[in-house]
Tab-separated table of C-alpha atoms and ligand atoms in Angstrom:
chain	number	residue	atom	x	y	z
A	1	UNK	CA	17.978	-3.310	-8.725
A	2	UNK	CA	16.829	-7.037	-7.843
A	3	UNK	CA	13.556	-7.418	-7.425
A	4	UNK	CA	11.653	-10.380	-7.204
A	5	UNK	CA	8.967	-11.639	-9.620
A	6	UNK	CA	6.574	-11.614	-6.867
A	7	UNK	CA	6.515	-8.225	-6.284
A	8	UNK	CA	7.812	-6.613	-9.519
A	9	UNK	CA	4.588	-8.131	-10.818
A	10	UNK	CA	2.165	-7.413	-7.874
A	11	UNK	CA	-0.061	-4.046	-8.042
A	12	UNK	CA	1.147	-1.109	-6.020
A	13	UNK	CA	-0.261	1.926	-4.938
A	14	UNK	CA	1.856	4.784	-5.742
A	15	UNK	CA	-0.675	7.667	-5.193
A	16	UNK	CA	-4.363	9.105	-3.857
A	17	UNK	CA	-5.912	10.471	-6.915
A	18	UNK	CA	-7.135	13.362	-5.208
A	19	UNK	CA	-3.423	14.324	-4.616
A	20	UNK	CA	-2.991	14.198	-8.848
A	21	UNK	CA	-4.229	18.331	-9.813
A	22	UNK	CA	-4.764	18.011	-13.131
A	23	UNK	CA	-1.981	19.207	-15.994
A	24	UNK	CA	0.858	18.354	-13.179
A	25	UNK	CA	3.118	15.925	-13.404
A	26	UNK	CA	3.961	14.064	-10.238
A	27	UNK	CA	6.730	12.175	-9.215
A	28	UNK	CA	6.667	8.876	-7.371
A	29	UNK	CA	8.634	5.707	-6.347
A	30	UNK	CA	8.149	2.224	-6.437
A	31	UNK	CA	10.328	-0.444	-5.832
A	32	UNK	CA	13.448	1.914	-6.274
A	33	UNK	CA	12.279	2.884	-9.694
A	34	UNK	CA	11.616	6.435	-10.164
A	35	UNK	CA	8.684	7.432	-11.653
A	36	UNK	CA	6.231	9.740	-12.875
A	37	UNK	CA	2.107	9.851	-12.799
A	38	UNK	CA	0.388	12.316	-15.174
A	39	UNK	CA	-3.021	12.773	-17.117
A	40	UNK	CA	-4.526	12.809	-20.505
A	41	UNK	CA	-8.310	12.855	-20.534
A	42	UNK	CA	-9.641	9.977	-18.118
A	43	UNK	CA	-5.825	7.974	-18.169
A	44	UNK	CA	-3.323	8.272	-15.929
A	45	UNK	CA	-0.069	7.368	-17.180
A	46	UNK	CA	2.925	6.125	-15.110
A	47	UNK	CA	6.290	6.219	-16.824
A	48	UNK	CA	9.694	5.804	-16.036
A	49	UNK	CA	11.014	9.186	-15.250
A	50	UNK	CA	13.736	9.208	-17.663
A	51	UNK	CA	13.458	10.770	-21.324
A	52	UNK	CA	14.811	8.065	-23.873
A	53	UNK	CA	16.786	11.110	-26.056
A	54	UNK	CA	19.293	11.953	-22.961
A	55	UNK	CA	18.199	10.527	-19.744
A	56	UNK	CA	16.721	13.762	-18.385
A	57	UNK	CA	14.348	14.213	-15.771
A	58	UNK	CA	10.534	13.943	-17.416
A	59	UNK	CA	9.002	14.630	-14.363
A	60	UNK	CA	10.504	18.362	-14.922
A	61	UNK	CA	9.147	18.626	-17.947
A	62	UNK	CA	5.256	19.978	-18.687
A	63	UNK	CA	1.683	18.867	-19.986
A	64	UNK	CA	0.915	20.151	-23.158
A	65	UNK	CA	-2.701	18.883	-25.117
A	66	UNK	CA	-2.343	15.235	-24.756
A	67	UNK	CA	1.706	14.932	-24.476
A	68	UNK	CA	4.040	15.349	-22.195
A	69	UNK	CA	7.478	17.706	-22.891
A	70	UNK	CA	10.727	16.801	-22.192
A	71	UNK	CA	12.482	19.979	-20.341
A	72	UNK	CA	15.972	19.289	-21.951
A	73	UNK	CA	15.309	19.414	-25.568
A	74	UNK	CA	11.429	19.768	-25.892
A	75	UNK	CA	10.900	16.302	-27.297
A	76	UNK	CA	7.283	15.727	-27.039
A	77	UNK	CA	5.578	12.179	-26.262
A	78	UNK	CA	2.211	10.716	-26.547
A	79	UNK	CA	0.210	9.170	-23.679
A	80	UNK	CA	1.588	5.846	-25.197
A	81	UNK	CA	5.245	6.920	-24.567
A	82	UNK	CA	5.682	7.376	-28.469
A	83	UNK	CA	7.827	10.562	-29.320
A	84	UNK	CA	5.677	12.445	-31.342
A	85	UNK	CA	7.870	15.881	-31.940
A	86	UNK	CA	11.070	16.337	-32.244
A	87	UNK	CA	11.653	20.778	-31.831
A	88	UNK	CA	15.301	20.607	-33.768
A	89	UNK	CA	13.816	19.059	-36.898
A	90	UNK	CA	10.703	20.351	-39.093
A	91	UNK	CA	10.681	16.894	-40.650
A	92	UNK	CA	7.899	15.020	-38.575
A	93	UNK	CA	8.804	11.184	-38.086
A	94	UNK	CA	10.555	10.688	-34.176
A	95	UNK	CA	11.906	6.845	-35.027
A	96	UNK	CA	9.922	4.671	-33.133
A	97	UNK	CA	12.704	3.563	-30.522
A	98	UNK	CA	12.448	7.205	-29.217
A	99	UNK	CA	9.818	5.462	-26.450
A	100	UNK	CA	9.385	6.247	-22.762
A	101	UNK	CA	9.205	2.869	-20.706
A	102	UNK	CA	5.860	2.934	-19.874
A	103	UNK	CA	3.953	0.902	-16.652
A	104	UNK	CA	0.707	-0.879	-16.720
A	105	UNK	CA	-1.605	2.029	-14.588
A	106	UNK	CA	-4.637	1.747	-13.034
A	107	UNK	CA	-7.350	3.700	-10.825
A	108	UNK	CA	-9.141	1.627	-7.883
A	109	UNK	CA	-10.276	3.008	-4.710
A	110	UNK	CA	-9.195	6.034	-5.005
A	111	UNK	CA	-5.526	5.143	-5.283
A	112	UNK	CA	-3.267	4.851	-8.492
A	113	UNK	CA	-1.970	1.115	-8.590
A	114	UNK	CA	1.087	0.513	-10.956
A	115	UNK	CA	2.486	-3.135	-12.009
A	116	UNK	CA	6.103	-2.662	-12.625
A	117	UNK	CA	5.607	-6.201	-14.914
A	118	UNK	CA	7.262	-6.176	-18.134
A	119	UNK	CA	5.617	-8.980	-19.651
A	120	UNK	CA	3.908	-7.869	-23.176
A	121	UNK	CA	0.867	-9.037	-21.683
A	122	UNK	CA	-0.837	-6.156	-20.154
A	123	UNK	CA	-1.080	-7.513	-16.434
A	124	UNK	CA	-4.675	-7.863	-15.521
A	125	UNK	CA	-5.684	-5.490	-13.000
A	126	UNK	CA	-8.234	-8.156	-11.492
A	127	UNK	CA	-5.250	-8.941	-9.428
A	128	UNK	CA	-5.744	-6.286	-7.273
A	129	UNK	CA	-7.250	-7.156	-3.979
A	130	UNK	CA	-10.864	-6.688	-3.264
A	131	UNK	CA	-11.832	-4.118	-0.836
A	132	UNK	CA	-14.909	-5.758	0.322
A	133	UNK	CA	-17.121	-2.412	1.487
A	134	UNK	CA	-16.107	-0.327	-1.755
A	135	UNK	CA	-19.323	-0.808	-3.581
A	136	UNK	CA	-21.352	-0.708	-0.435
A	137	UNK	CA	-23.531	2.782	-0.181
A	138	UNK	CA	-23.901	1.619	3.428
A	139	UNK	CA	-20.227	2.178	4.494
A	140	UNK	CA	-19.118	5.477	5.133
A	141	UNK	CA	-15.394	5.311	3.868
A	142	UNK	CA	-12.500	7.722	4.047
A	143	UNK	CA	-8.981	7.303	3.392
A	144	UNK	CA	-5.962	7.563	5.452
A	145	UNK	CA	-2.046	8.493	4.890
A	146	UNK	CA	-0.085	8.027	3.108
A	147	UNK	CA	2.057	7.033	6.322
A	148	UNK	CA	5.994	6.747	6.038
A	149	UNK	CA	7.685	4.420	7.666
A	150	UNK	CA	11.792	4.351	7.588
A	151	UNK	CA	11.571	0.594	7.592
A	152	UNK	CA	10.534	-2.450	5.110
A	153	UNK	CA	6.777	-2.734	3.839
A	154	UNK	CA	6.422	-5.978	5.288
A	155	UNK	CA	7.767	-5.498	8.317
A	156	UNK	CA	4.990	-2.244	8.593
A	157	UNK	CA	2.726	-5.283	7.451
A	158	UNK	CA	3.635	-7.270	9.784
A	159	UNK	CA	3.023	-4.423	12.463
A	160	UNK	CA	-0.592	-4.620	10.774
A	161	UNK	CA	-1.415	-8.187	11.779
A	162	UNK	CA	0.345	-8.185	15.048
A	163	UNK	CA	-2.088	-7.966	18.058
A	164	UNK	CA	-0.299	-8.565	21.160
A	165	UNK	CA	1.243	-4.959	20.895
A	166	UNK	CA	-1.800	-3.237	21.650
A	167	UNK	CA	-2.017	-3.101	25.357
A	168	UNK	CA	1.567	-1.075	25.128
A	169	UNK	CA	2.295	0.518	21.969
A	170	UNK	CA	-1.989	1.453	21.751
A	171	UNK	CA	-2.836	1.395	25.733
A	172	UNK	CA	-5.747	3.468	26.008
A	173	UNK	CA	-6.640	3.102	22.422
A	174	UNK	CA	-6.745	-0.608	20.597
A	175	UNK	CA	-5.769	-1.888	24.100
A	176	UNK	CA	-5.744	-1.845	27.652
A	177	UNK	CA	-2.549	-2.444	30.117
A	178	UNK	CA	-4.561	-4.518	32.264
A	179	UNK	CA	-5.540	-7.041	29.744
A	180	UNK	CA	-2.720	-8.048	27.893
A	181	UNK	CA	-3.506	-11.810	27.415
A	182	UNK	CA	-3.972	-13.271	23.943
A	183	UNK	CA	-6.134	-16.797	23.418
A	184	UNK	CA	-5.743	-19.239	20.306
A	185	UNK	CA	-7.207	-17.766	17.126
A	186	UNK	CA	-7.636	-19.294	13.641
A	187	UNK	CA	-4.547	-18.912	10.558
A	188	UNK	CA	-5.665	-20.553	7.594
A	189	UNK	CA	-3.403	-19.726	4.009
A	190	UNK	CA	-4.271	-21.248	0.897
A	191	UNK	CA	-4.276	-19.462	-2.325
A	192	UNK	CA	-6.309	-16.404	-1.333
A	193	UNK	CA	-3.797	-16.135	0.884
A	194	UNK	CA	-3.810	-15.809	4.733
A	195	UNK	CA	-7.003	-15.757	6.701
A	196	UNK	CA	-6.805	-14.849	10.835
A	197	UNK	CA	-9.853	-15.535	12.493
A	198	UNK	CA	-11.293	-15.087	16.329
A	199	UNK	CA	-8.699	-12.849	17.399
A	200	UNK	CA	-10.016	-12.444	20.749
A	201	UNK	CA	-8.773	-8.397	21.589
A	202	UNK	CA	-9.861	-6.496	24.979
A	203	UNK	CA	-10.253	-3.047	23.872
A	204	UNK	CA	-11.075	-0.022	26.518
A	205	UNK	CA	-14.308	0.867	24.746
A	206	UNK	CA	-15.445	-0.801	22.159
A	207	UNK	CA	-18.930	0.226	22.273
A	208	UNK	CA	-18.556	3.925	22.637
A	209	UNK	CA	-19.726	4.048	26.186
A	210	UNK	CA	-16.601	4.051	28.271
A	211	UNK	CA	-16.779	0.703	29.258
A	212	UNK	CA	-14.056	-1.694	27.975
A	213	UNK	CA	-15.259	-5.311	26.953
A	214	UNK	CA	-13.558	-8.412	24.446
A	215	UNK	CA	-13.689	-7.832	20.705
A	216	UNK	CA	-12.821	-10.765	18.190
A	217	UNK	CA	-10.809	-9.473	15.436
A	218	UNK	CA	-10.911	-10.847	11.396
A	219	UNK	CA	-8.358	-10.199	8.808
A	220	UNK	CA	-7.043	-11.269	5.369
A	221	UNK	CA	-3.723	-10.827	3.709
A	222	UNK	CA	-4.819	-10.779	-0.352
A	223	UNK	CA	-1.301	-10.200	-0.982
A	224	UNK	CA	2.756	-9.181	0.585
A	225	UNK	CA	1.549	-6.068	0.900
A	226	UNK	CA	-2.409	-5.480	0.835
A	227	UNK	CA	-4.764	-6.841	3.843
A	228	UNK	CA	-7.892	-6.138	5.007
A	229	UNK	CA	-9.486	-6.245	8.746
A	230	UNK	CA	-13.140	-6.604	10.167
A	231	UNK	CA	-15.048	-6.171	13.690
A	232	UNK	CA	-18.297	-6.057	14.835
A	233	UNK	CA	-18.483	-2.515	16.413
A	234	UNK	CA	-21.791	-0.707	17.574
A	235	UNK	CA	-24.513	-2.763	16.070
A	236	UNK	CA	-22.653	-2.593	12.490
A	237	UNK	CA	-19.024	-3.447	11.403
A	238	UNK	CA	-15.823	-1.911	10.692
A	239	UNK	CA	-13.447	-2.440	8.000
A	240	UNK	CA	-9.838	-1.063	7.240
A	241	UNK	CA	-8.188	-1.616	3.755
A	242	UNK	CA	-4.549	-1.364	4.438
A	243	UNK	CA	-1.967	-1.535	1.380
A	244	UNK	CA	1.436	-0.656	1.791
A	245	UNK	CA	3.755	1.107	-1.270
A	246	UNK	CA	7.637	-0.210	-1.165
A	247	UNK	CA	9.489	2.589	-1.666
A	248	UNK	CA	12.632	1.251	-1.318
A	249	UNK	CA	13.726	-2.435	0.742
A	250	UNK	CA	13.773	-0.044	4.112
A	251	UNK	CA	11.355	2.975	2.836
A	252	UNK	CA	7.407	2.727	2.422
A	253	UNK	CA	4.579	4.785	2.234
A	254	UNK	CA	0.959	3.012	4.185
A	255	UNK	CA	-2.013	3.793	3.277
A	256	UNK	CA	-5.318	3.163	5.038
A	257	UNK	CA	-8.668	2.939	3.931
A	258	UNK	CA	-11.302	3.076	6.349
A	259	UNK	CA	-15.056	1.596	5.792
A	260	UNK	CA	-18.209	1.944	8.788
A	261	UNK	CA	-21.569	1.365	8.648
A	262	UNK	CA	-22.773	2.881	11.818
A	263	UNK	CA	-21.750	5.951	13.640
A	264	UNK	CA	-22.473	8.164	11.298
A	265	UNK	CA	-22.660	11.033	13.818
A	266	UNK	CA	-19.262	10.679	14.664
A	267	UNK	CA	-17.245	13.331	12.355
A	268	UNK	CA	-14.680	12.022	10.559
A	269	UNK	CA	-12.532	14.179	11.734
A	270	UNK	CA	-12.383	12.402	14.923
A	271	UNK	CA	-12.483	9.035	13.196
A	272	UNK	CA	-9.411	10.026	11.205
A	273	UNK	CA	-7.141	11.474	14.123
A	274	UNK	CA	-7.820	8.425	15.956
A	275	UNK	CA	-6.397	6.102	13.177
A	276	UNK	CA	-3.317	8.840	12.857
A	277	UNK	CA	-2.798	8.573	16.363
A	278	UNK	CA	-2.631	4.855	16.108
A	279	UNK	CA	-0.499	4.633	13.242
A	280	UNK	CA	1.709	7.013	14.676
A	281	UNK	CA	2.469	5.259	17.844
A	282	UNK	CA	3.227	2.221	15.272
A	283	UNK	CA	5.906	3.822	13.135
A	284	UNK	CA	8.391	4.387	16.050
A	285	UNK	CA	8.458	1.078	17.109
A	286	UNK	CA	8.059	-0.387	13.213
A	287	UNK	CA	11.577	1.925	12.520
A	288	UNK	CA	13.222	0.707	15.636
A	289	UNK	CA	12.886	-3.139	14.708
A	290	UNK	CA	15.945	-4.553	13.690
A	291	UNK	CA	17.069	-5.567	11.616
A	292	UNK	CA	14.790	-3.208	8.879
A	293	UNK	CA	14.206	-5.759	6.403
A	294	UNK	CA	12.198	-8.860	7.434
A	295	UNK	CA	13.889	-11.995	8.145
A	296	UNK	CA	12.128	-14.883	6.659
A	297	UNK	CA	14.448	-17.716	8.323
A	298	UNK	CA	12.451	-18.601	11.572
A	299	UNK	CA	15.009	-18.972	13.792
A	300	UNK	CA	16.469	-15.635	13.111
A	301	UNK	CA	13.793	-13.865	15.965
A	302	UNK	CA	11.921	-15.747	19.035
A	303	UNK	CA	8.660	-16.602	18.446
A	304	UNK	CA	5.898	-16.648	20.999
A	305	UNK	CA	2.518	-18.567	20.997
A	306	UNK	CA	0.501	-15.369	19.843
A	307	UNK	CA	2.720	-15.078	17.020
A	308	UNK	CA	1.163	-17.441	14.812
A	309	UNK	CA	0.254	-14.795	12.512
A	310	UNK	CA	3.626	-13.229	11.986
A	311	UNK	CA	4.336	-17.007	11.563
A	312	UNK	CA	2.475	-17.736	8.762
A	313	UNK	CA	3.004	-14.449	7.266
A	314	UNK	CA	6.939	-15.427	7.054
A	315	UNK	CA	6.521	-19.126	5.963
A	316	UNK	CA	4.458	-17.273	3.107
A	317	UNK	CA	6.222	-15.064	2.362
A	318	UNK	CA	9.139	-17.465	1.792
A	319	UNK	CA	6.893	-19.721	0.022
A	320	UNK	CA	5.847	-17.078	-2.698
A	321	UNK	CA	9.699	-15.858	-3.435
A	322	UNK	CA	9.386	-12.973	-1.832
A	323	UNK	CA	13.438	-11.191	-1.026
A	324	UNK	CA	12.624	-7.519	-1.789
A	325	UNK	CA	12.746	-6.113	1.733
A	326	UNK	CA	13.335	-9.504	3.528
A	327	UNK	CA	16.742	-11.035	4.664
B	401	FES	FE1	14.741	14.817	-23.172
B	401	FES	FE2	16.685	15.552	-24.815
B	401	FES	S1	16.850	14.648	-22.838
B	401	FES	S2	14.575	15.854	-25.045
């Protein structure tokens, strides 16, 4: 499988710890690798899901104490991946090559974040983009998806950071048929990555009392696949997490976290469906683009004025080394 450096050695989420029951094993994907997530104590371990002794499934296999049983042959291994029983022999000392490849595994915000990095260096989990209202008591938070789309991760990112779709594809919702034009907003990319500012956005009713009126939009890409939006809404501010798991080049899973400091009597029931319904009337059109994988030679699609976003986001993305998913 070729995957660039860029992304074999970025953090993904692979999974909502809630979704992990404890003494299961679960099976995941990531960059076409398959893999497995499972738990000793307070770690989470995310292995390749192939036992070194004959290739067999792990992820079939069972929790017992602290290691994890192969279902072919009962070889046993220790949350470091070390074989630590072999059934057919009484004599005690699995040779240390018998080793599941083992990932660098992390918790953050609620999601399991894996570095597919095979540097001996453990890669440093600071890397991980910030999500700005985590630590914030203020901001009620709750966590969207995962959403699949049939269709690259940065395309679906791209989809993120677009905003002249939202009179059509989110009429009603993020937009409004009648006001479909976009002004001149800020794109600024350094090496925090790319910053959109003053994205001016009418939306039908942004204040929650029917009446439709301009809202200026904020977001940052931290990384390919991780970005994070603001707006002013209701006296306080809202702000969406939004990190995207490759799959495959034309497979992902997105994931959305959601952050508000005012509105508390709205239930978040009705604050989640609304995001679902948005998201949902994103996928269609996010699977339909063609071709799947995003094309990172400019002249391959027309670009409009609006689309300076999309814009930077390719030259970027270029710039970085970024193939996996691309053409
Ligand atoms: Fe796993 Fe033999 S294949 S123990």
């Amino acid at each position: 499988m070729n995957i660039d450096p860029i992304l074999k050695n970025d953090w993904h989420p692979v999974a909502a710890v809630r979704d992990l029951p404890e003494e299961t094993i679960t099976p995941v994907r990531l960059l076409g690798e398959e893999l497995l997530l499972w738990q000793s104590g307070d770690r989470i371990m995310a292995w390749q899901d192939i036992c070194p002794h004959r290739g067999a499934r792990l992820s079939a296999g069972k929790v017992c104490g602290d290691t994890l049983v192969c279902p072919y042959h009962g070889l046993a291994y220790n949350p470091e991946g070390q074989c630590v029983l072999i059934p057919a022999y009484s004599t005690p000392k699995p040779p240390p090559n018998m080793r599941v490849k083992a990932y660098s595994c992390v918790e953050r915000y609620g999601l399991v974040w894996v570095n597919l990095g095979e540097s001996e260096a453990t890669p440093s989990s600071d890397k991980i983009p910030p999500f700005l209202e985590w630590e914030d008591a203020n901001f009620r938070k709750f966590l969207c998806g995962p959403f699949r789309y049939e269709s690259s991760a940065l395309r679906a990112m791209e989809n993120f950071i677009d905003v002249s779709h939202f009179p059509f594809v989110h009429d009603g919702f993020l937009g409004d048929v009648n006001h479909t034009e976009v002004s001149d907003y800020e794109v600024k990319t350094d090496a925090e990555g790319i910053s959109l500012n003053n994205l001016k956005v009418w939306q039908p009713d942004p204040d929650g009392t029917g009446v439709g009126g301009e809202v200026t939009y904020n977001y940052h890409i931290w990384r390919p696949l991780t970005a994070s939006f603001a707006k002013a809404a209701q006296g306080g501010k809202l702000g969406l997490f939004f990190t995207i798991t490759p799959l495959e080049e034309e497979m992902c899973l997105g994931w959305m976290w959601i952050a508000m400091n005012y509105g508390q009597d709205i239930p978040e029931e009705e604050l989640r469906q609304f995001q679902e319904t948005v998201v949902q009337q994103d996928i269609p059109i996010v699977e339909s683009q063609r071709p799947k994988r995003l094309p990172l030679d400019l002249t391959a699609e027309v670009h409009l004025a609006c689309d300076q976003s999309a814009i930077a986001y390719r030259k970027w993305l270029k710039r970085l080394g970024v193939t996996y998913g691309t053409l």
